[in-house]
GROMACS .gro file of C-alpha atoms in nm:
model
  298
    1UNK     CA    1  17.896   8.528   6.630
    2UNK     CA    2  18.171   8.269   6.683
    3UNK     CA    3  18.410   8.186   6.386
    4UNK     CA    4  18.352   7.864   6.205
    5UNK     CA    5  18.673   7.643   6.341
    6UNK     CA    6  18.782   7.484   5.992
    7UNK     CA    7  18.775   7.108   6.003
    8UNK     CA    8  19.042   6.874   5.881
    9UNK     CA    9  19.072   6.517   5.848
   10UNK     CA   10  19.396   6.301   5.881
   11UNK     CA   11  19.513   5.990   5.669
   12UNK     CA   12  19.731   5.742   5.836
   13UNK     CA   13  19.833   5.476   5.595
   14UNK     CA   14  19.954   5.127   5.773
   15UNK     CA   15  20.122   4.783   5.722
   16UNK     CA   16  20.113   4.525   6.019
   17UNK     CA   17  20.291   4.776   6.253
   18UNK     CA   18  20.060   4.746   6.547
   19UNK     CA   19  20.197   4.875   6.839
   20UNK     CA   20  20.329   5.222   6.666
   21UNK     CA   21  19.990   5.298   6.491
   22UNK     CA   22  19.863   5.235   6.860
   23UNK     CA   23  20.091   5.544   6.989
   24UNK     CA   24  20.034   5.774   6.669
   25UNK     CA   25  19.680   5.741   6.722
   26UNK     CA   26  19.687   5.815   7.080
   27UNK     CA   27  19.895   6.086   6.947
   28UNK     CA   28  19.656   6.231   6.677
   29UNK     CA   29  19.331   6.229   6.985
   30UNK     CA   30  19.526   6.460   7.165
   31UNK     CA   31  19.531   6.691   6.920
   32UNK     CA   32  19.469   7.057   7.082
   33UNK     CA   33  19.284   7.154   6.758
   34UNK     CA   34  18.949   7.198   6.804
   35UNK     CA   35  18.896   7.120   6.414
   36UNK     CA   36  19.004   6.747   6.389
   37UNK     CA   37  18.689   6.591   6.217
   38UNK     CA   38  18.776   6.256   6.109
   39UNK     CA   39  19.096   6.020   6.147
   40UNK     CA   40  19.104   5.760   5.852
   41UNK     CA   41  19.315   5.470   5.913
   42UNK     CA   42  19.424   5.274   5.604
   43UNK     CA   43  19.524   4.926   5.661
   44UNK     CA   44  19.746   4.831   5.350
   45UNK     CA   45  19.715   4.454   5.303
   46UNK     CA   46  19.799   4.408   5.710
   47UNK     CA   47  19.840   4.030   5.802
   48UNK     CA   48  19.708   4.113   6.141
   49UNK     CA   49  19.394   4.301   6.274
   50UNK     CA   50  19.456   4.672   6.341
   51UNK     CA   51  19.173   4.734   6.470
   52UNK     CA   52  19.190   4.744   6.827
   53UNK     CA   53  19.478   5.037   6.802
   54UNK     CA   54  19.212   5.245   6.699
   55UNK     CA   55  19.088   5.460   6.985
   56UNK     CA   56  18.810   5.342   7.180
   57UNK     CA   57  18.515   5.523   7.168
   58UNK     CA   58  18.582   5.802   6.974
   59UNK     CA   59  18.390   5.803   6.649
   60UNK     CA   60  18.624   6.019   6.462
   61UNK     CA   61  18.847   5.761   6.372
   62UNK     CA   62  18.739   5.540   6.043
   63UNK     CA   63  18.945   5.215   5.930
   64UNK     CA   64  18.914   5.107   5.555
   65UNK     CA   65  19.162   4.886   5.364
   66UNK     CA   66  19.325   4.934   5.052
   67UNK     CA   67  19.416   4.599   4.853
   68UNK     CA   68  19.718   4.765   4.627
   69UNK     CA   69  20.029   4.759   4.764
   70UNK     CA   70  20.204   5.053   4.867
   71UNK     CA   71  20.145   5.379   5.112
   72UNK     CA   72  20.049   5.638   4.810
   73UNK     CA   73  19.773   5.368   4.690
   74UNK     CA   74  19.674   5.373   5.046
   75UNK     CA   75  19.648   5.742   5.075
   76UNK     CA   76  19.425   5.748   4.768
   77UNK     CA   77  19.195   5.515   4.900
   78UNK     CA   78  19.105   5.750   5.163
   79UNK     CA   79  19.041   6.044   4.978
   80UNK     CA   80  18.738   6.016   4.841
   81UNK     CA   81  18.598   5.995   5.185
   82UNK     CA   82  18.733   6.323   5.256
   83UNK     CA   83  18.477   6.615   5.327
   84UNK     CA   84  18.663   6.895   5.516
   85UNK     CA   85  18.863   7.173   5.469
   86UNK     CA   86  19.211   7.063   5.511
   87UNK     CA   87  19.388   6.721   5.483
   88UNK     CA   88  19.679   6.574   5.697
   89UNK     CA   89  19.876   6.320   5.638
   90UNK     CA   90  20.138   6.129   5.878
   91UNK     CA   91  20.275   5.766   5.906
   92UNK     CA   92  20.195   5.527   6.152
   93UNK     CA   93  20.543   5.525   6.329
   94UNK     CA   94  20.499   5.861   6.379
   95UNK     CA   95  20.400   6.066   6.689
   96UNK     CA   96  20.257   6.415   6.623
   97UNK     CA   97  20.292   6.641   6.885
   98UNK     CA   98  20.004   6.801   7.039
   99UNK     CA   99  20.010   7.115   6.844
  100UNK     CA  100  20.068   6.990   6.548
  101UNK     CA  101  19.745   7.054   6.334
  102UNK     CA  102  19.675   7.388   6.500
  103UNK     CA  103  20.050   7.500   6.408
  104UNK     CA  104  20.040   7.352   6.038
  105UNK     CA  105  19.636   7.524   5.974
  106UNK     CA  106  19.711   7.850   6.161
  107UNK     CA  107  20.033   7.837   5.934
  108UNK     CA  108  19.785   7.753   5.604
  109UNK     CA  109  19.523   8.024   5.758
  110UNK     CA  110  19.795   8.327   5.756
  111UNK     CA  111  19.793   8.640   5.530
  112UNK     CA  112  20.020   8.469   5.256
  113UNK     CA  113  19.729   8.147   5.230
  114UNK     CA  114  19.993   7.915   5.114
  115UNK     CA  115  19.863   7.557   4.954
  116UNK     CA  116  20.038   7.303   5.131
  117UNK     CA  117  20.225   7.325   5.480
  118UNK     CA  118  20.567   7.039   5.520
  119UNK     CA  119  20.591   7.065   5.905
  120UNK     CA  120  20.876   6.961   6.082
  121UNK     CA  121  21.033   6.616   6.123
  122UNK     CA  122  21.166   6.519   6.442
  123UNK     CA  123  21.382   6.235   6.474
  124UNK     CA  124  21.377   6.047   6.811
  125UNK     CA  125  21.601   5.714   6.906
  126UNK     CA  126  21.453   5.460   7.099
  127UNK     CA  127  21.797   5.318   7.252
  128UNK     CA  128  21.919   5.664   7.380
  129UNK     CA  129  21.899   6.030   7.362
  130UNK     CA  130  22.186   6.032   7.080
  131UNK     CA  131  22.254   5.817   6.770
  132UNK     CA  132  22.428   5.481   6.844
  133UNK     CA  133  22.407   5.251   6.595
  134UNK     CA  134  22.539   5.325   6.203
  135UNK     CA  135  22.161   5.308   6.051
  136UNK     CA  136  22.063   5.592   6.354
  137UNK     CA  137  22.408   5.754   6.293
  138UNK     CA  138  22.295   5.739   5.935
  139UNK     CA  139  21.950   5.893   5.940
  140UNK     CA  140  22.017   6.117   6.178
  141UNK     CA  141  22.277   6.306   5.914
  142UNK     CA  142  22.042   6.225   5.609
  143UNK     CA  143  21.699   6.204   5.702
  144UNK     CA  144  21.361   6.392   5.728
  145UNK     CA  145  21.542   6.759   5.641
  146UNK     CA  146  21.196   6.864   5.588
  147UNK     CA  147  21.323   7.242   5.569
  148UNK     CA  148  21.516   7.193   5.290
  149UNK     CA  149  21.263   6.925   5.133
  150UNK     CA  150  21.022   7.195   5.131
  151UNK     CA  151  21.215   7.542   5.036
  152UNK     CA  152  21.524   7.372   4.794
  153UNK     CA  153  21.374   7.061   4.686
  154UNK     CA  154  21.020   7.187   4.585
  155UNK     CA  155  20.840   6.908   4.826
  156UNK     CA  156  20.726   6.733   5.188
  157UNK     CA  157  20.754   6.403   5.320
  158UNK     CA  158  20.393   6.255   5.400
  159UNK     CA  159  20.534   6.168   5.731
  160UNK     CA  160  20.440   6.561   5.778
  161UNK     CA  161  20.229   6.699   5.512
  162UNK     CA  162  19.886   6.930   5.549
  163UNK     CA  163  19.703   7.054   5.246
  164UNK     CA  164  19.385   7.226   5.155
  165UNK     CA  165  19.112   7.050   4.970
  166UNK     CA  166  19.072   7.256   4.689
  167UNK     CA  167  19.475   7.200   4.611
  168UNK     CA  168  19.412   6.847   4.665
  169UNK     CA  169  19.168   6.902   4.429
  170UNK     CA  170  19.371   7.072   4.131
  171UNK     CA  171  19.667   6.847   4.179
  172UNK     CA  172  19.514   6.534   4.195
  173UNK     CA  173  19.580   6.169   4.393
  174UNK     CA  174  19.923   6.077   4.466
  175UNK     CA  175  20.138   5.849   4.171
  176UNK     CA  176  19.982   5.479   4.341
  177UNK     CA  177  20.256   5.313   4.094
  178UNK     CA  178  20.537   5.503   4.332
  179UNK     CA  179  20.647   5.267   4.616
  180UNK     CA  180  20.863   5.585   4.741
  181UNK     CA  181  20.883   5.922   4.615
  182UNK     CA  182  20.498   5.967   4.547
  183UNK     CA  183  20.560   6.278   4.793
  184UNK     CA  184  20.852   6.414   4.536
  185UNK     CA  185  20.608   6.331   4.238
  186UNK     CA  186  20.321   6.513   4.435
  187UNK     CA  187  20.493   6.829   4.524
  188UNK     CA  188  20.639   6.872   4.186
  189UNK     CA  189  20.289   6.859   4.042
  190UNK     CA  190  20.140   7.101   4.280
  191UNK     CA  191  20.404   7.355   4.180
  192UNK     CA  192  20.320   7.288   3.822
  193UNK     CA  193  19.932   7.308   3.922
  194UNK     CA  194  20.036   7.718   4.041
  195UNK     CA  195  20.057   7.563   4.402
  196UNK     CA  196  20.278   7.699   4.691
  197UNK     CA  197  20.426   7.511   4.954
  198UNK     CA  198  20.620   7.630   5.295
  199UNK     CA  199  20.818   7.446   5.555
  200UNK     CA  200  20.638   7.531   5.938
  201UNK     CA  201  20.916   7.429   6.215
  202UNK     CA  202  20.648   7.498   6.461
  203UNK     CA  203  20.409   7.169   6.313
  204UNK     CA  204  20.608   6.877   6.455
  205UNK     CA  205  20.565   6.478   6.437
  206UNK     CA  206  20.831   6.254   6.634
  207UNK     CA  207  20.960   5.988   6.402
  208UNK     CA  208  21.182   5.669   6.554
  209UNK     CA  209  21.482   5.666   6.342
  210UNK     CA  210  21.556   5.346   6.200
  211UNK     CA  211  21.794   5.212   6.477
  212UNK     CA  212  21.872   4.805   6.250
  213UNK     CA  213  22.039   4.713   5.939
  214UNK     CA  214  21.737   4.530   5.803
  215UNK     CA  215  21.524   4.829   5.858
  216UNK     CA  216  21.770   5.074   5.695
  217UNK     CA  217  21.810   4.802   5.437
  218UNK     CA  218  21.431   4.816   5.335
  219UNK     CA  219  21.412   5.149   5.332
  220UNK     CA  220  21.693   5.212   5.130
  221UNK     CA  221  21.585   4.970   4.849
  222UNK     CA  222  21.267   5.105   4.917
  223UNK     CA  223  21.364   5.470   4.822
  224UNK     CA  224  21.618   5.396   4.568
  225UNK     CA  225  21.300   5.181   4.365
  226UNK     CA  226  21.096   5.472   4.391
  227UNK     CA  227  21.390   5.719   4.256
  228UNK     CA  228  21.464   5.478   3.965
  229UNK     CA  229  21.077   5.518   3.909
  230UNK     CA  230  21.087   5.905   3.963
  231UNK     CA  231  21.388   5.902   3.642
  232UNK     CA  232  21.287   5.621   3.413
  233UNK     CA  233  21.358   5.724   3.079
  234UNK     CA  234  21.599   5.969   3.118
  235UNK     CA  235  21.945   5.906   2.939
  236UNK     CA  236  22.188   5.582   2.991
  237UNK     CA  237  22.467   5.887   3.086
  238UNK     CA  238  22.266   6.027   3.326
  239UNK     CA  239  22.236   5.675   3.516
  240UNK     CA  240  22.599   5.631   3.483
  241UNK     CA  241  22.682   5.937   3.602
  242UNK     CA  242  22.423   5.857   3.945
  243UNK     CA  243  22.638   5.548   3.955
  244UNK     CA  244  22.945   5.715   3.935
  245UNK     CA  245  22.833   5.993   4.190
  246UNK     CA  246  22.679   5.732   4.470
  247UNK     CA  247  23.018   5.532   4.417
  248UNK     CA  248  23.218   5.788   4.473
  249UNK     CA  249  23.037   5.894   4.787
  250UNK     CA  250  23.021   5.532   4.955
  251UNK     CA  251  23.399   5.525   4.897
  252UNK     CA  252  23.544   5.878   4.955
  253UNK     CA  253  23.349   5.870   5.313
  254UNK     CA  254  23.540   5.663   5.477
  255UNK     CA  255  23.891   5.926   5.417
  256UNK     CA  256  23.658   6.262   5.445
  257UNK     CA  257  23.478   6.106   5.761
  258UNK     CA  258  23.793   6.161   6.013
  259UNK     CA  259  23.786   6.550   5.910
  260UNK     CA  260  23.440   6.612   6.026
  261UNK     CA  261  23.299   6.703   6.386
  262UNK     CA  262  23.075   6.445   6.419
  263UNK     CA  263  23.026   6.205   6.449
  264UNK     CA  264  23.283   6.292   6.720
  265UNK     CA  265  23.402   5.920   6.811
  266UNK     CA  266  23.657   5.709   6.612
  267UNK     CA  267  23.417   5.378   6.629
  268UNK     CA  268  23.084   5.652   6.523
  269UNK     CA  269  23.287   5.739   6.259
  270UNK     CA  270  23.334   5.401   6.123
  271UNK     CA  271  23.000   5.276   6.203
  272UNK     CA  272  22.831   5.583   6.003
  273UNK     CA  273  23.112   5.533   5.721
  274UNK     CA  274  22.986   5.175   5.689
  275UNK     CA  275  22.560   5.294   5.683
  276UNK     CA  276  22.649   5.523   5.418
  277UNK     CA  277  22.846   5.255   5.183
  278UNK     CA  278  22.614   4.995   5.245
  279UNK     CA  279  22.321   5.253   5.138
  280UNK     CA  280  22.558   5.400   4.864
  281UNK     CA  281  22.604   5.029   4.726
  282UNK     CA  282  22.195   4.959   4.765
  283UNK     CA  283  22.109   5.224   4.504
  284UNK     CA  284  22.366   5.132   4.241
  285UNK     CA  285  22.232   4.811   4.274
  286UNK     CA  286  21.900   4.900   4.250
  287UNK     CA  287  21.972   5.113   3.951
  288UNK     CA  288  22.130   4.871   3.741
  289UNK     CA  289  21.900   4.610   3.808
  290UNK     CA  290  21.587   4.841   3.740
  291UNK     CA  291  21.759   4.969   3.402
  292UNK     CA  292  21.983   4.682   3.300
  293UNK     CA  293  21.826   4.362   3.415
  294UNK     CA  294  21.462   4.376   3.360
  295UNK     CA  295  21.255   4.071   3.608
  296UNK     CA  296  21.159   3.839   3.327
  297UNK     CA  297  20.774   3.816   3.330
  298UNK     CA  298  20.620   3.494   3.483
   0.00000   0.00000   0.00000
């Protein structure tokens, strides 16, 4: 008798971007796992029509839209649709690679049965093989360490996260409030829940580094906001000494900079230097104005 192939289904949450929900689709169809059930697309408050990114033709890919703003509302909204065994979840800039699902399952499947799998982040640049430009000299020193997301930081970035139903289950929906850092709340929780989560280098999505200023502007703001969420009511000394700390940092970079490797050029030096102030100065922005100066209500 031939072994029941356990199904998953995979959430792809999605504002306007078009063209790179387009390619992670593609992507996700070409999927060597014989398992993949159901792709559910979740358009979140798009000004244009998604739909014809969606494969043609293949009926395993659904499109709903969620009204709230923000990608853990959006990830929410597909869950109740879910009926299989496992659950995936990836962005719509990203590009899994082919053996993605069957890595991150066979990883879930093995003698330990961990909970939750936090594959591996890959981080591409779209100018050039290397990092040019500060933001990509910038993410490509700070971002998507999924490793040590996973094994020191108790959590995975949705960009590469697979899960079992029946954790999903016990832990519950992500925060919906959370504009960033639902993945930190949710990880935190499943630990609490008796959960256990590994890092799987061999589950890998491709993810375009953020190669502009106004895109690692956003996301900076983005993340700080959802940080600032993560530690409201904690102490005023604990926020001053986050201030004090990302200060330091945006400033001492640009004298410990010229005693490091690499970036290995005087002007990548400079240009990373700069990414890291100007991301350094975001959050202790952000922070004061989310615990200082409240938005007066309208």
């Amino acid at each position: 008798m031939t072994e029941r192939v356990p199904t998953v289904t995979v959430i792809v949450p999605v504002f306007n971007d078009v063209d790179r929900l387009r390619t992670c689709l593609a992507c996700i169809a070409a999927q060597d796992y014989a398992g993949l059930t159901t792709v559910i697309v979740v358009d979140n408050r798009s000004s244009i029509d998604l739909r014809p990114a969606l494969p043609t033709g293949d009926a395993r890919f659904r499109f709903i839209r969620e009204e709230q703003r923000g990608s853990y509302a959006a990830r929410n909204a597909a869950l109740p649709l879910v009926d299989t065994d496992y659950v995936a979840f990836t962005d719509a800039d990203c590009r899994p690679q082919p053996a993605w699902l069957s890595a991150a399952i066979g990883r879930l499947r093995a003698v330990d049965l961990p909970d939750a799998v936090g594959g591996d982040i890959h981080l591409v640049f779209e100018r050039s093989d290397d990092p040019t430009t500060g933001p990509e000299l910038y993410e490509s020193a700070h971002e998507f360490d999924q490793r040590q997301f996973v094994e020191s930081l108790g959590f995975a970035a949705t960009a590469n996260l697979v899960v079992t139903r029946d954790i999903l289950d016990r832990v519950g929906p992500f925060n919906a409030d959370l504009q960033s850092g639902g993945d930190d709340d949710w990880g935190h929780r499943l630990h609490a829940a008796g959960g256990r989560m590994v890092y799987c280098a061999d589950a890998v999505v491709d993810h375009p580094a953020r190669s502009t200023w106004p895109e690692l502007t956003k996301k900076a703001v983005r993340v700080a906001e959802g940080m600032a969420g993560l530690t409201q009511g904690q102490a005023p000394a604990e926020d001053l000494r986050y201030l004090y700390r990302e200060a330091r940092l945006g400033a001492a970079t640009w004298i410990s900079i010229w005693r490091r490797e690499r970036p290995d050029s005087a002007g990548a030096k400079m240009r990373y230097a700069a990414a890291l102030s100007w991301v350094s100065l975001l959050r202790c922005t952000v922070r004061v104005r989310q615990r200082w100066m409240p938005r007066k209500a309208i």
